[in-house]
Short mmCIF file of C-alpha atoms in Angstrom, two decimals:
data_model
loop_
_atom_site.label_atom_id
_atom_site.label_comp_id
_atom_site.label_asym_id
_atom_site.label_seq_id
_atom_site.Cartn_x
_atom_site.Cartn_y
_atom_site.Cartn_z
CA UNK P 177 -25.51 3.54 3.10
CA UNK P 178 -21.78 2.68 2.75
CA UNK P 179 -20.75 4.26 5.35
CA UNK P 180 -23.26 2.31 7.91
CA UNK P 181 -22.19 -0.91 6.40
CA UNK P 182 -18.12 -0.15 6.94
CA UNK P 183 -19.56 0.37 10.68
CA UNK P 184 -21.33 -2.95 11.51
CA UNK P 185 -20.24 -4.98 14.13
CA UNK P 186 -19.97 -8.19 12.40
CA UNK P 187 -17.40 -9.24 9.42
CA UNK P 188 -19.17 -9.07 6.34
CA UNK P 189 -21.14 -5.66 6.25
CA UNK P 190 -17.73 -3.91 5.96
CA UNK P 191 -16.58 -6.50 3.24
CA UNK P 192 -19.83 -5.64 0.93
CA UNK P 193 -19.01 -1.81 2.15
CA UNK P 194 -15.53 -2.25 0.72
CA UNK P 195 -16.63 -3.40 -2.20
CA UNK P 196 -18.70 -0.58 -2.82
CA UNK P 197 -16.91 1.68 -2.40
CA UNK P 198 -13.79 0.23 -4.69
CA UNK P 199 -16.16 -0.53 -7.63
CA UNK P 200 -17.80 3.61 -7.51
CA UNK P 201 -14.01 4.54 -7.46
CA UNK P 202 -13.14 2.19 -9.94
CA UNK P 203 -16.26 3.49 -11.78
CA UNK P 204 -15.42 7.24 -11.42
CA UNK P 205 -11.68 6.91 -12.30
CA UNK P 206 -12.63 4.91 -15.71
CA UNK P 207 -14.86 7.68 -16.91
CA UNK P 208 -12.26 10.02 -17.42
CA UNK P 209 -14.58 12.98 -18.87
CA UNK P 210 -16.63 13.18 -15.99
CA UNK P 211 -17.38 16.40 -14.64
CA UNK P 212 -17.60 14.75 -10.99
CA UNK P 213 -14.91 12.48 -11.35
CA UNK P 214 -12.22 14.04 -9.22
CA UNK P 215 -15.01 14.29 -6.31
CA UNK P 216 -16.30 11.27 -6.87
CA UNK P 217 -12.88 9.53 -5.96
CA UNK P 218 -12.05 11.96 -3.18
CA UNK P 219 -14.92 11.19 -1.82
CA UNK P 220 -14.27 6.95 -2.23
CA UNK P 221 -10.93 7.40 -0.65
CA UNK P 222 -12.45 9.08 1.92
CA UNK P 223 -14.74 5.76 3.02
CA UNK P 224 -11.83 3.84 2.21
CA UNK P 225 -9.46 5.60 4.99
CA UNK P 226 -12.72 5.17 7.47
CA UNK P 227 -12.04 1.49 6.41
CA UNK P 228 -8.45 1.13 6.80
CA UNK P 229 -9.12 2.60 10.59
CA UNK P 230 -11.40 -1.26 11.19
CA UNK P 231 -10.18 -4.25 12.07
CA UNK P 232 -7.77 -6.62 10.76
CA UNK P 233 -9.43 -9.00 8.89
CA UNK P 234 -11.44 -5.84 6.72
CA UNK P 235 -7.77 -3.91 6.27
CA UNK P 236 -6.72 -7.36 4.78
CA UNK P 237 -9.73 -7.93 2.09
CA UNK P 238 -9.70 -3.80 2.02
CA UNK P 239 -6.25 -3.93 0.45
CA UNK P 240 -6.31 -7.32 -0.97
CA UNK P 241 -8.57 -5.51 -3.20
CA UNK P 242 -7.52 -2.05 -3.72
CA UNK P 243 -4.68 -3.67 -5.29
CA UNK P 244 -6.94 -5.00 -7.72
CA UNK P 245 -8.73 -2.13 -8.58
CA UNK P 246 -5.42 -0.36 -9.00
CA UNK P 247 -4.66 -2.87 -11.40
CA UNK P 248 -7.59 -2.80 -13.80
CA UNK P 249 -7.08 1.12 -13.69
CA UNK P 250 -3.42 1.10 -14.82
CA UNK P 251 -3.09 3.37 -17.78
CA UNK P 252 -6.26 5.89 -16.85
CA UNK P 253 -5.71 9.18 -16.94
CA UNK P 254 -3.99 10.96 -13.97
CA UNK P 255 -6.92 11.73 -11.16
CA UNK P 256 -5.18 14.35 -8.75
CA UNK P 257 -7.21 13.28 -5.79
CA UNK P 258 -5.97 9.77 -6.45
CA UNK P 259 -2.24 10.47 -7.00
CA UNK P 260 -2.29 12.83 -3.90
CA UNK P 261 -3.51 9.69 -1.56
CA UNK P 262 -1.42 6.92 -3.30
CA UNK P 263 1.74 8.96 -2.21
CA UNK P 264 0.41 9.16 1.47
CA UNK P 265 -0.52 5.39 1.43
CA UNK P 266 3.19 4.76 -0.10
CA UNK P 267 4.71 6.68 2.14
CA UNK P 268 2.73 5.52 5.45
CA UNK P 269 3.53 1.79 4.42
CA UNK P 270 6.97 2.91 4.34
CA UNK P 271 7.46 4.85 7.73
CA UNK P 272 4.85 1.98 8.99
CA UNK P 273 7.16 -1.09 7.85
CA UNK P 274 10.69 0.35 7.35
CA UNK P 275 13.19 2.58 9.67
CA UNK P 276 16.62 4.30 8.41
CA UNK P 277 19.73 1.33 8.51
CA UNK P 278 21.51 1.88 12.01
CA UNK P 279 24.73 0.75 13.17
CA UNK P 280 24.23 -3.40 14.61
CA UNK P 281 23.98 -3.75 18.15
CA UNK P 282 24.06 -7.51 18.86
CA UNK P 283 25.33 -10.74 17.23
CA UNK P 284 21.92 -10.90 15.08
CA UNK P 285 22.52 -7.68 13.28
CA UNK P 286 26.21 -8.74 11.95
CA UNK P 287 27.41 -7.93 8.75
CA UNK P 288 26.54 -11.90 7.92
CA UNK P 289 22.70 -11.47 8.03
CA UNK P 290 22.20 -8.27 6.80
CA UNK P 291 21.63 -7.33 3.05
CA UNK P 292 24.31 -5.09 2.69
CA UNK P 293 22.67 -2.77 -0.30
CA UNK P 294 19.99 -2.15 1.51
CA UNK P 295 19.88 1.44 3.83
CA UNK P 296 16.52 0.46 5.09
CA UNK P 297 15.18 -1.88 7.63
CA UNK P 298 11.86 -4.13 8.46
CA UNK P 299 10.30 -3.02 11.57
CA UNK P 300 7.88 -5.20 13.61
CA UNK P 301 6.55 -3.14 17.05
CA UNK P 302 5.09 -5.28 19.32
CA UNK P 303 1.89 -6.62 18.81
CA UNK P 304 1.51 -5.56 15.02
CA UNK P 305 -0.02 -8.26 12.75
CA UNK P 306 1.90 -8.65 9.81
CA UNK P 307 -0.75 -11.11 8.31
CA UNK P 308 -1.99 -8.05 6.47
CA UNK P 309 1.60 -7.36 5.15
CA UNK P 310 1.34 -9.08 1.91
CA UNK P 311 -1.87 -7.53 0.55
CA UNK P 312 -0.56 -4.35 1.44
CA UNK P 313 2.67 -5.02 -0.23
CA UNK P 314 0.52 -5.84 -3.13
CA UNK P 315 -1.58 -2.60 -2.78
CA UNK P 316 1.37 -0.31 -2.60
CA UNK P 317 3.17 -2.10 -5.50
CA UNK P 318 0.34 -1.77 -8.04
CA UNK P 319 -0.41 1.93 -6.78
CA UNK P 320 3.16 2.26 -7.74
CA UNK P 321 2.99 1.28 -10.65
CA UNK P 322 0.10 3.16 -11.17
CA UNK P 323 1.65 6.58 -10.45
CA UNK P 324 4.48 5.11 -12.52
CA UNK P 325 2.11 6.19 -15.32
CA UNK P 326 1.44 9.53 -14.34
CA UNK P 327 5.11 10.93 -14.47
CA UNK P 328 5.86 14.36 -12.62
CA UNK P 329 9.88 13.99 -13.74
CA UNK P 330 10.96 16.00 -16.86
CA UNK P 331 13.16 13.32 -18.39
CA UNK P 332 12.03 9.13 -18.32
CA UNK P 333 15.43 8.59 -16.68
CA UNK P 334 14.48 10.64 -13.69
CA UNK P 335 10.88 9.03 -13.72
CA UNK P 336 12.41 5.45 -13.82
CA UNK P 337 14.95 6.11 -11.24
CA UNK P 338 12.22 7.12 -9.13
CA UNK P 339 10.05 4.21 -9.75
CA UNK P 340 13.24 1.81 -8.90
CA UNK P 341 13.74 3.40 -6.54
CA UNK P 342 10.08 3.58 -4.59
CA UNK P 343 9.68 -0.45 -5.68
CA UNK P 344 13.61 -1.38 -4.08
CA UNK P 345 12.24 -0.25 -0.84
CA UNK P 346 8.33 -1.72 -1.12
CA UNK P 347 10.20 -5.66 -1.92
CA UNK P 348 13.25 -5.11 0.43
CA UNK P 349 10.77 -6.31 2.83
CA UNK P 350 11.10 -9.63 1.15
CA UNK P 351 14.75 -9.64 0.85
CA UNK P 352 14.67 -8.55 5.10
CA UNK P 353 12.38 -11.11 5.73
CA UNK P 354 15.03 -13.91 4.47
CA UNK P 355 17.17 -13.23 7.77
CA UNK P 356 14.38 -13.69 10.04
CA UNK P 357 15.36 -16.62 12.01
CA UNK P 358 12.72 -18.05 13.37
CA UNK P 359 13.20 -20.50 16.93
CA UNK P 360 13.31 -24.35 16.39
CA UNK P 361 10.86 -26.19 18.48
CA UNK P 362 12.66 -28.89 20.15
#
């Protein structure tokens, strides 16, 4: 039934389908001594990819939420199907939103504009919406601060330069953002 309502032509099928989907995940990753609980989220995530593939106004409510739900969940125990997809959805919003530093090429991209601690840079290809940007940002800050409680390092130094190091890139989109100059209408 979820599936057919993530499908539906019009706006708020996929919206209720969203829901659904984040509240049985939410559901599954709360009961921690499920039996089914690791399928049970695999197969959430699963719908919720199908939904990220829609259109832009159900990505934006999709991850508007999912930060949510990532919220209320902080402190669970570790889910492995869960911590495998929140480091592909980190990683896609950072090859999605942020290319290696290269050397300027115009009057723009001087040393004057350009946050000089940062090695990474905003990317905007033509055509992409960024009005989903901020939910996402949301979304992959919260699932890192999720995984942020599910350490793999052996020592909490290594685990918190990791985690400074994963959020540093997620908000250097704000600190990007501040050179964007936009045109002046005149």
């Amino acid at each position: 039934m979820i599936p057919l309502l993530l499908r539906s032509a019009d706006n708020v099928q996929p919206i209720f389908g969203i829901l659904a989907v984040l509240l049985k995940m939410e559901t599954a990753l709360k009961l921690e001594d499920s039996p089914t609980r690791e399928e049970d989220v695999r197969s959430s995530l699963e719908v919720l990819d199908e939904a990220r593939n829609s259109n832009q106004f159900v990505r934006t409510f999709c991850y508007g939420e999912l930060a949510e739900v990532l919220r209320t969940c902080f402190g669970c125990s570790k889910c492995i199907a869960m911590h495998e997809w929140l480091t592909v959805f980190i990683e896609e919003f950072r090859s999605d939103f942020f290319t290696d530093r290269y050397e300027s090429s115009g009057e723009l991209e001087g040393e004057r504009y350009l946050n000089q601690d940062s090695n990474l840079w905003l990317k905007c290809p033509d055509g992409q919406n960024l009005g989903e940007a901020i939910p996402l940002l949301e979304a992959v800050v919260e699932a890192i601060k999720l995984q942020e409680t599910w350490p793999e390092a052996d020592t909490i130094e290594a685990t918190q330069r990791d985690r400074w190091s994963r959020i540093f890139y997620a908000l250097g989109m704000f600190s990007c953002c501040s050179y964007i100059i936009l045109p002046c209408e005149e």
